[in-house]
């Protein structure tokens, strides 16, 4: 991936609705080579998908909860069941397997405390867990999906 590819990625991360002509102008390419690079970035799995970002509050999901989980089991079977079960819960926005005292960290989006309580009950009934600790976000200070891609250095 060269500097032009990184500039294309940065442009798409900032605004996935940009036309190929607009991106080509930003990265100093003509449209056809720019489009071919975008296709190559998609085919190689660098660009995973293009999506719209929405306000969670606007769709009634104003409470963000970070849920730390200690696993009751570390077998491949448990991990597979955990990943499949938790991954299917629509409130779970992200799942991270962690190093250290916590085995998994979830980012959960719900409407309110009652909704989180219902989620928590489904979570703890679905798979055996050793410990679950929830941390409630009071304010979103920064939220981005854009990775800090170097668009300066070759």
Short mmCIF file of N, CA and C in Angstrom, two decimals:
data_model
loop_
_atom_site.label_atom_id
_atom_site.label_comp_id
_atom_site.label_asym_id
_atom_site.label_seq_id
_atom_site.Cartn_x
_atom_site.Cartn_y
_atom_site.Cartn_z
N UNK A 1 0.85 -1.17 0.00
CA UNK A 1 0.00 0.00 0.00
C UNK A 1 0.90 1.24 0.00
N UNK A 2 0.70 2.08 -0.99
CA UNK A 2 1.55 3.27 -1.09
C UNK A 2 0.81 4.50 -0.56
N UNK A 3 1.46 5.65 -0.69
CA UNK A 3 0.91 6.90 -0.18
C UNK A 3 -0.44 7.23 -0.80
N UNK A 4 -0.59 7.00 -2.09
CA UNK A 4 -1.87 7.31 -2.75
C UNK A 4 -2.98 6.42 -2.20
N UNK A 5 -2.69 5.13 -2.02
CA UNK A 5 -3.68 4.23 -1.42
C UNK A 5 -4.10 4.73 -0.03
N UNK A 6 -3.13 5.15 0.77
CA UNK A 6 -3.44 5.64 2.11
C UNK A 6 -4.28 6.92 2.06
N UNK A 7 -4.01 7.78 1.07
CA UNK A 7 -4.81 9.00 0.90
C UNK A 7 -6.25 8.64 0.51
N UNK A 8 -6.39 7.65 -0.35
CA UNK A 8 -7.73 7.18 -0.74
C UNK A 8 -8.48 6.66 0.48
N UNK A 9 -7.80 5.86 1.28
CA UNK A 9 -8.41 5.31 2.50
C UNK A 9 -8.82 6.42 3.45
N UNK A 10 -7.95 7.39 3.63
CA UNK A 10 -8.27 8.52 4.52
C UNK A 10 -9.49 9.28 4.02
N UNK A 11 -9.55 9.51 2.72
CA UNK A 11 -10.69 10.23 2.14
C UNK A 11 -11.98 9.45 2.35
N UNK A 12 -11.96 8.16 2.11
CA UNK A 12 -13.16 7.34 2.29
C UNK A 12 -13.56 7.21 3.75
N UNK A 13 -12.58 7.17 4.65
CA UNK A 13 -12.91 7.14 6.08
C UNK A 13 -13.59 8.42 6.52
N UNK A 14 -13.19 9.54 5.92
CA UNK A 14 -13.79 10.82 6.28
C UNK A 14 -15.19 10.96 5.69
N UNK A 15 -15.39 10.44 4.47
CA UNK A 15 -16.68 10.56 3.79
C UNK A 15 -16.80 9.50 2.71
N UNK A 16 -17.49 8.42 3.01
CA UNK A 16 -17.64 7.31 2.06
C UNK A 16 -18.58 7.65 0.91
N UNK A 17 -19.23 8.81 0.96
CA UNK A 17 -20.14 9.19 -0.12
C UNK A 17 -19.42 9.97 -1.23
N UNK A 18 -18.14 10.24 -1.05
CA UNK A 18 -17.40 10.96 -2.09
C UNK A 18 -17.44 10.18 -3.39
N UNK A 19 -17.58 10.90 -4.49
CA UNK A 19 -17.54 10.25 -5.80
C UNK A 19 -16.08 9.90 -6.14
N UNK A 20 -15.92 9.03 -7.10
CA UNK A 20 -14.57 8.69 -7.55
C UNK A 20 -13.86 9.94 -8.07
N UNK A 21 -14.60 10.81 -8.75
CA UNK A 21 -14.00 12.06 -9.26
C UNK A 21 -13.48 12.92 -8.12
N UNK A 22 -14.24 13.02 -7.04
CA UNK A 22 -13.81 13.83 -5.89
C UNK A 22 -12.58 13.22 -5.22
N UNK A 23 -12.58 11.90 -5.06
CA UNK A 23 -11.43 11.23 -4.45
C UNK A 23 -10.21 11.38 -5.35
N UNK A 24 -10.40 11.16 -6.64
CA UNK A 24 -9.29 11.28 -7.59
C UNK A 24 -8.67 12.67 -7.52
N UNK A 25 -9.50 13.69 -7.42
CA UNK A 25 -8.98 15.06 -7.32
C UNK A 25 -8.18 15.25 -6.04
N UNK A 26 -8.69 14.69 -4.92
CA UNK A 26 -7.99 14.83 -3.64
C UNK A 26 -6.62 14.16 -3.64
N UNK A 27 -6.50 13.03 -4.36
CA UNK A 27 -5.25 12.27 -4.33
C UNK A 27 -4.39 12.48 -5.57
N UNK A 28 -4.83 13.39 -6.43
CA UNK A 28 -4.07 13.76 -7.64
C UNK A 28 -3.90 12.59 -8.61
N UNK A 29 -5.01 11.93 -8.90
CA UNK A 29 -5.05 10.86 -9.91
C UNK A 29 -6.19 11.15 -10.87
N UNK A 30 -6.17 10.50 -12.01
CA UNK A 30 -7.35 10.56 -12.87
C UNK A 30 -8.35 9.52 -12.35
N UNK A 31 -9.59 9.58 -12.85
CA UNK A 31 -10.66 8.77 -12.27
C UNK A 31 -10.46 7.26 -12.45
N UNK A 32 -10.04 6.83 -13.62
CA UNK A 32 -9.92 5.39 -13.86
C UNK A 32 -8.88 4.73 -12.96
N UNK A 33 -7.65 5.27 -12.86
CA UNK A 33 -6.70 4.66 -11.93
C UNK A 33 -7.17 4.73 -10.47
N UNK A 34 -7.85 5.80 -10.12
CA UNK A 34 -8.37 5.92 -8.75
C UNK A 34 -9.40 4.82 -8.49
N UNK A 35 -10.34 4.63 -9.41
CA UNK A 35 -11.37 3.60 -9.26
C UNK A 35 -10.73 2.22 -9.17
N UNK A 36 -9.71 1.95 -9.99
CA UNK A 36 -9.03 0.65 -9.94
C UNK A 36 -8.36 0.43 -8.59
N UNK A 37 -7.78 1.48 -8.03
CA UNK A 37 -7.15 1.37 -6.70
C UNK A 37 -8.21 1.08 -5.63
N UNK A 38 -9.35 1.77 -5.71
CA UNK A 38 -10.42 1.52 -4.74
C UNK A 38 -10.90 0.08 -4.84
N UNK A 39 -11.10 -0.41 -6.05
CA UNK A 39 -11.51 -1.81 -6.24
C UNK A 39 -10.48 -2.78 -5.67
N UNK A 40 -9.20 -2.49 -5.90
CA UNK A 40 -8.13 -3.35 -5.39
C UNK A 40 -8.12 -3.33 -3.85
N UNK A 41 -8.33 -2.15 -3.24
CA UNK A 41 -8.38 -2.05 -1.78
C UNK A 41 -9.57 -2.83 -1.21
N UNK A 42 -10.68 -2.84 -1.94
CA UNK A 42 -11.85 -3.62 -1.50
C UNK A 42 -11.59 -5.12 -1.67
N UNK A 43 -11.06 -5.51 -2.81
CA UNK A 43 -10.82 -6.93 -3.09
C UNK A 43 -9.77 -7.54 -2.16
N UNK A 44 -8.81 -6.73 -1.74
CA UNK A 44 -7.76 -7.24 -0.85
C UNK A 44 -8.19 -7.24 0.62
N UNK A 45 -9.38 -6.72 0.91
CA UNK A 45 -9.88 -6.73 2.28
C UNK A 45 -9.40 -5.56 3.13
N UNK A 46 -8.76 -4.58 2.52
CA UNK A 46 -8.34 -3.39 3.28
C UNK A 46 -9.55 -2.52 3.55
N UNK A 47 -10.36 -2.27 2.53
CA UNK A 47 -11.65 -1.61 2.72
C UNK A 47 -12.66 -2.73 2.94
N UNK A 48 -13.20 -2.80 4.14
CA UNK A 48 -14.12 -3.88 4.48
C UNK A 48 -15.53 -3.62 3.98
N UNK A 49 -16.01 -2.38 4.17
CA UNK A 49 -17.33 -1.98 3.69
C UNK A 49 -17.48 -0.48 3.88
N UNK A 50 -18.48 0.08 3.24
CA UNK A 50 -18.77 1.51 3.37
C UNK A 50 -20.14 1.63 4.02
N UNK A 51 -20.20 2.41 5.09
CA UNK A 51 -21.42 2.49 5.89
C UNK A 51 -21.75 3.94 6.23
N UNK A 52 -22.97 4.14 6.71
CA UNK A 52 -23.37 5.45 7.24
C UNK A 52 -23.25 5.39 8.75
N UNK A 53 -22.70 6.43 9.35
CA UNK A 53 -22.62 6.52 10.80
C UNK A 53 -23.82 7.33 11.28
N UNK A 54 -24.48 6.84 12.32
CA UNK A 54 -25.66 7.52 12.81
C UNK A 54 -25.51 7.88 14.28
N UNK A 55 -26.31 8.80 14.72
CA UNK A 55 -26.32 9.21 16.12
C UNK A 55 -27.09 8.18 16.93
N UNK A 56 -26.46 7.56 17.93
CA UNK A 56 -27.19 6.56 18.72
C UNK A 56 -28.40 7.17 19.45
N UNK A 57 -28.24 8.40 19.89
CA UNK A 57 -29.35 9.06 20.58
C UNK A 57 -30.55 9.26 19.65
N UNK A 58 -30.28 9.55 18.39
CA UNK A 58 -31.35 9.80 17.42
C UNK A 58 -32.18 8.55 17.15
N UNK A 59 -31.59 7.38 17.38
CA UNK A 59 -32.34 6.13 17.17
C UNK A 59 -32.68 5.46 18.50
N UNK A 60 -32.63 6.23 19.58
CA UNK A 60 -33.07 5.73 20.88
C UNK A 60 -32.11 4.81 21.59
N UNK A 61 -30.82 4.92 21.29
CA UNK A 61 -29.82 4.06 21.93
C UNK A 61 -28.75 4.92 22.61
N UNK A 62 -29.20 5.76 23.54
CA UNK A 62 -28.34 6.76 24.15
C UNK A 62 -27.45 6.28 25.29
N UNK A 63 -27.59 5.03 25.71
CA UNK A 63 -26.75 4.53 26.81
C UNK A 63 -25.71 3.56 26.26
N UNK A 64 -24.43 3.92 26.45
CA UNK A 64 -23.33 3.05 26.04
C UNK A 64 -22.74 2.42 27.30
N UNK A 65 -22.56 1.10 27.26
CA UNK A 65 -22.04 0.36 28.40
C UNK A 65 -20.86 -0.47 27.93
N UNK A 66 -19.77 -0.41 28.68
CA UNK A 66 -18.62 -1.26 28.43
C UNK A 66 -18.68 -2.39 29.45
N UNK A 67 -18.75 -3.60 28.95
CA UNK A 67 -18.95 -4.77 29.80
C UNK A 67 -17.68 -5.61 29.78
N UNK A 68 -17.06 -5.74 30.96
CA UNK A 68 -15.85 -6.54 31.11
C UNK A 68 -16.25 -7.94 31.57
N UNK A 69 -15.72 -8.95 30.90
CA UNK A 69 -16.11 -10.33 31.19
C UNK A 69 -14.88 -11.16 31.50
N UNK A 70 -14.98 -11.92 32.58
CA UNK A 70 -14.00 -12.96 32.88
C UNK A 70 -14.65 -14.28 32.54
N UNK A 71 -13.99 -15.08 31.73
CA UNK A 71 -14.54 -16.34 31.25
C UNK A 71 -14.53 -17.40 32.34
N UNK A 72 -15.56 -18.22 32.33
CA UNK A 72 -15.64 -19.34 33.25
C UNK A 72 -14.84 -20.52 32.72
N UNK A 73 -14.58 -20.51 31.44
CA UNK A 73 -13.94 -21.62 30.75
C UNK A 73 -13.06 -21.01 29.65
N UNK A 74 -12.01 -21.69 29.26
CA UNK A 74 -11.16 -21.18 28.20
C UNK A 74 -10.99 -22.21 27.08
N UNK A 75 -11.89 -23.16 27.02
CA UNK A 75 -11.80 -24.19 25.99
C UNK A 75 -12.24 -23.63 24.64
N UNK A 76 -11.78 -24.25 23.57
CA UNK A 76 -12.22 -23.81 22.23
C UNK A 76 -13.75 -23.88 22.07
N UNK A 77 -14.36 -24.89 22.64
CA UNK A 77 -15.82 -25.04 22.54
C UNK A 77 -16.52 -23.86 23.22
N UNK A 78 -16.05 -23.47 24.42
CA UNK A 78 -16.65 -22.35 25.13
C UNK A 78 -16.47 -21.06 24.33
N UNK A 79 -15.24 -20.84 23.83
CA UNK A 79 -14.95 -19.63 23.05
C UNK A 79 -15.85 -19.53 21.82
N UNK A 80 -16.02 -20.66 21.14
CA UNK A 80 -16.88 -20.66 19.95
C UNK A 80 -18.33 -20.34 20.31
N UNK A 81 -18.82 -20.97 21.38
CA UNK A 81 -20.20 -20.71 21.81
C UNK A 81 -20.35 -19.25 22.25
N UNK A 82 -19.39 -18.75 23.00
CA UNK A 82 -19.41 -17.36 23.45
C UNK A 82 -19.46 -16.42 22.25
N UNK A 83 -18.53 -16.60 21.32
CA UNK A 83 -18.44 -15.71 20.16
C UNK A 83 -19.73 -15.74 19.34
N UNK A 84 -20.25 -16.91 19.11
CA UNK A 84 -21.48 -17.05 18.32
C UNK A 84 -22.68 -16.44 19.04
N UNK A 85 -22.83 -16.75 20.32
CA UNK A 85 -23.98 -16.27 21.08
C UNK A 85 -23.94 -14.77 21.29
N UNK A 86 -22.82 -14.25 21.75
CA UNK A 86 -22.70 -12.82 22.04
C UNK A 86 -22.69 -12.02 20.73
N UNK A 87 -22.05 -12.55 19.70
CA UNK A 87 -22.02 -11.89 18.41
C UNK A 87 -23.39 -11.72 17.79
N UNK A 88 -24.33 -12.57 18.15
CA UNK A 88 -25.69 -12.50 17.60
C UNK A 88 -26.58 -11.51 18.36
N UNK A 89 -26.11 -10.99 19.48
CA UNK A 89 -26.93 -10.04 20.26
C UNK A 89 -26.81 -8.66 19.62
N UNK A 90 -27.92 -8.09 19.15
CA UNK A 90 -27.84 -6.83 18.41
C UNK A 90 -27.33 -5.64 19.22
N UNK A 91 -27.46 -5.68 20.52
CA UNK A 91 -26.98 -4.57 21.36
C UNK A 91 -25.46 -4.51 21.40
N UNK A 92 -24.80 -5.62 21.11
CA UNK A 92 -23.33 -5.68 21.19
C UNK A 92 -22.74 -5.07 19.92
N UNK A 93 -22.09 -3.94 20.10
CA UNK A 93 -21.49 -3.22 18.98
C UNK A 93 -20.07 -3.72 18.68
N UNK A 94 -19.34 -4.09 19.72
CA UNK A 94 -17.97 -4.57 19.56
C UNK A 94 -17.70 -5.66 20.60
N UNK A 95 -16.86 -6.62 20.21
CA UNK A 95 -16.36 -7.66 21.12
C UNK A 95 -14.85 -7.70 20.95
N UNK A 96 -14.14 -7.59 22.05
CA UNK A 96 -12.67 -7.67 22.00
C UNK A 96 -12.20 -8.72 22.98
N UNK A 97 -11.33 -9.62 22.52
CA UNK A 97 -10.66 -10.55 23.43
C UNK A 97 -9.45 -9.82 23.95
N UNK A 98 -9.29 -9.80 25.25
CA UNK A 98 -8.30 -8.96 25.91
C UNK A 98 -7.14 -9.79 26.49
N UNK A 99 -6.06 -9.11 26.75
CA UNK A 99 -4.96 -9.67 27.52
C UNK A 99 -5.07 -9.07 28.92
N UNK A 100 -4.66 -9.82 29.92
CA UNK A 100 -4.71 -9.29 31.29
C UNK A 100 -5.82 -9.93 32.10
N UNK A 101 -6.30 -9.21 33.10
CA UNK A 101 -7.28 -9.75 34.04
C UNK A 101 -8.66 -9.97 33.41
N UNK A 102 -9.00 -9.18 32.43
CA UNK A 102 -10.30 -9.30 31.76
C UNK A 102 -10.11 -10.10 30.49
N UNK A 103 -11.02 -11.04 30.25
CA UNK A 103 -10.91 -11.88 29.06
C UNK A 103 -11.55 -11.24 27.84
N UNK A 104 -12.71 -10.58 28.03
CA UNK A 104 -13.44 -9.97 26.92
C UNK A 104 -13.99 -8.62 27.34
N UNK A 105 -14.03 -7.70 26.38
CA UNK A 105 -14.64 -6.39 26.61
C UNK A 105 -15.69 -6.20 25.51
N UNK A 106 -16.90 -5.86 25.94
CA UNK A 106 -17.99 -5.61 25.01
C UNK A 106 -18.33 -4.12 25.04
N UNK A 107 -18.70 -3.60 23.90
CA UNK A 107 -19.30 -2.26 23.82
C UNK A 107 -20.76 -2.51 23.47
N UNK A 108 -21.64 -2.05 24.35
CA UNK A 108 -23.07 -2.34 24.23
C UNK A 108 -23.83 -1.03 24.11
N UNK A 109 -24.78 -0.98 23.18
CA UNK A 109 -25.63 0.20 23.01
C UNK A 109 -27.08 -0.18 23.31
N UNK A 110 -27.67 0.52 24.28
CA UNK A 110 -29.06 0.27 24.68
C UNK A 110 -29.77 1.59 24.90
N UNK A 111 -31.08 1.51 25.06
CA UNK A 111 -31.88 2.73 25.24
C UNK A 111 -31.72 3.31 26.63
N UNK A 112 -31.73 2.46 27.65
CA UNK A 112 -31.76 2.95 29.03
C UNK A 112 -31.36 1.81 29.97
N UNK A 113 -31.42 2.10 31.28
CA UNK A 113 -31.00 1.12 32.28
C UNK A 113 -31.87 -0.14 32.25
N UNK A 114 -33.17 0.01 32.04
CA UNK A 114 -34.05 -1.16 31.97
C UNK A 114 -33.67 -2.04 30.78
N UNK A 115 -33.33 -1.42 29.66
CA UNK A 115 -32.90 -2.19 28.48
C UNK A 115 -31.59 -2.90 28.75
N UNK A 116 -30.68 -2.22 29.47
CA UNK A 116 -29.42 -2.88 29.80
C UNK A 116 -29.66 -4.05 30.74
N UNK A 117 -30.55 -3.89 31.71
CA UNK A 117 -30.85 -4.98 32.63
C UNK A 117 -31.38 -6.19 31.87
N UNK A 118 -32.25 -5.97 30.90
CA UNK A 118 -32.76 -7.08 30.09
C UNK A 118 -31.62 -7.73 29.29
N UNK A 119 -30.73 -6.91 28.74
CA UNK A 119 -29.57 -7.43 28.02
C UNK A 119 -28.68 -8.25 28.97
N UNK A 120 -28.41 -7.70 30.15
CA UNK A 120 -27.55 -8.36 31.14
C UNK A 120 -28.12 -9.74 31.50
N UNK A 121 -29.42 -9.82 31.69
CA UNK A 121 -30.04 -11.10 32.03
C UNK A 121 -29.87 -12.11 30.90
N UNK A 122 -30.07 -11.67 29.65
CA UNK A 122 -29.87 -12.57 28.51
C UNK A 122 -28.41 -13.00 28.40
N UNK A 123 -27.50 -12.06 28.63
CA UNK A 123 -26.07 -12.35 28.56
C UNK A 123 -25.68 -13.42 29.58
N UNK A 124 -26.08 -13.23 30.82
CA UNK A 124 -25.66 -14.15 31.88
C UNK A 124 -26.39 -15.50 31.82
N UNK A 125 -27.51 -15.55 31.13
CA UNK A 125 -28.21 -16.82 30.94
C UNK A 125 -27.67 -17.59 29.74
N UNK A 126 -27.07 -16.88 28.78
CA UNK A 126 -26.67 -17.47 27.51
C UNK A 126 -25.43 -18.35 27.61
N UNK A 127 -24.44 -17.91 28.35
CA UNK A 127 -23.19 -18.66 28.48
C UNK A 127 -22.68 -18.54 29.91
N UNK A 128 -21.94 -19.55 30.34
CA UNK A 128 -21.37 -19.53 31.69
C UNK A 128 -20.24 -18.51 31.74
N UNK A 129 -20.33 -17.57 32.70
CA UNK A 129 -19.32 -16.53 32.87
C UNK A 129 -18.84 -16.54 34.31
N UNK A 130 -17.57 -16.24 34.52
CA UNK A 130 -17.03 -16.18 35.87
C UNK A 130 -17.39 -14.86 36.54
N UNK A 131 -17.24 -13.74 35.80
CA UNK A 131 -17.51 -12.43 36.37
C UNK A 131 -17.89 -11.47 35.25
N UNK A 132 -18.82 -10.58 35.56
CA UNK A 132 -19.25 -9.54 34.62
C UNK A 132 -19.25 -8.21 35.35
N UNK A 133 -18.55 -7.24 34.79
CA UNK A 133 -18.51 -5.89 35.37
C UNK A 133 -18.92 -4.90 34.30
N UNK A 134 -19.86 -4.03 34.63
CA UNK A 134 -20.37 -3.06 33.66
C UNK A 134 -19.92 -1.65 34.02
N UNK A 135 -19.53 -0.90 33.00
CA UNK A 135 -19.10 0.48 33.15
C UNK A 135 -19.97 1.33 32.22
N UNK A 136 -20.66 2.31 32.79
CA UNK A 136 -21.61 3.12 32.04
C UNK A 136 -20.96 4.43 31.60
N UNK A 137 -21.03 4.71 30.30
CA UNK A 137 -20.47 5.94 29.77
C UNK A 137 -21.41 7.09 30.10
N UNK A 138 -20.87 8.13 30.70
CA UNK A 138 -21.67 9.30 31.05
C UNK A 138 -21.69 10.32 29.90
N UNK A 139 -20.60 10.35 29.12
CA UNK A 139 -20.51 11.31 28.02
C UNK A 139 -19.57 10.76 26.97
N UNK A 140 -19.93 10.90 25.71
CA UNK A 140 -19.06 10.53 24.60
C UNK A 140 -18.26 11.76 24.24
N UNK A 141 -16.98 11.77 24.51
CA UNK A 141 -16.13 12.92 24.25
C UNK A 141 -15.53 12.83 22.84
N UNK A 142 -15.13 11.65 22.44
CA UNK A 142 -14.62 11.44 21.09
C UNK A 142 -15.08 10.07 20.63
N UNK A 143 -15.52 10.02 19.40
CA UNK A 143 -15.91 8.75 18.80
C UNK A 143 -15.57 8.82 17.33
N UNK A 144 -14.77 7.90 16.87
CA UNK A 144 -14.40 7.88 15.46
C UNK A 144 -14.26 6.44 15.00
N UNK A 145 -14.47 6.24 13.73
CA UNK A 145 -14.19 4.95 13.13
C UNK A 145 -12.98 5.03 12.22
N UNK A 146 -12.43 6.22 12.07
CA UNK A 146 -11.30 6.46 11.15
C UNK A 146 -9.97 6.13 11.83
N UNK A 147 -9.23 5.22 11.23
CA UNK A 147 -7.88 4.92 11.72
C UNK A 147 -6.94 6.03 11.27
N UNK A 148 -5.93 6.35 12.09
CA UNK A 148 -5.00 7.44 11.74
C UNK A 148 -3.97 7.00 10.70
N UNK A 149 -4.40 6.94 9.45
CA UNK A 149 -3.56 6.49 8.35
C UNK A 149 -2.59 7.60 7.98
N UNK A 150 -1.32 7.24 7.81
CA UNK A 150 -0.29 8.21 7.45
C UNK A 150 -0.48 8.62 5.99
N UNK A 151 -0.84 9.87 5.78
CA UNK A 151 -1.04 10.39 4.42
C UNK A 151 0.04 11.40 4.03
N UNK A 152 1.15 11.38 4.77
CA UNK A 152 2.22 12.34 4.51
C UNK A 152 3.49 11.63 4.02
N UNK A 153 3.91 10.61 4.73
CA UNK A 153 5.18 9.94 4.42
C UNK A 153 4.99 8.81 3.43
N UNK A 154 5.96 8.65 2.60
CA UNK A 154 5.93 7.56 1.61
C UNK A 154 6.24 6.31 2.34
#
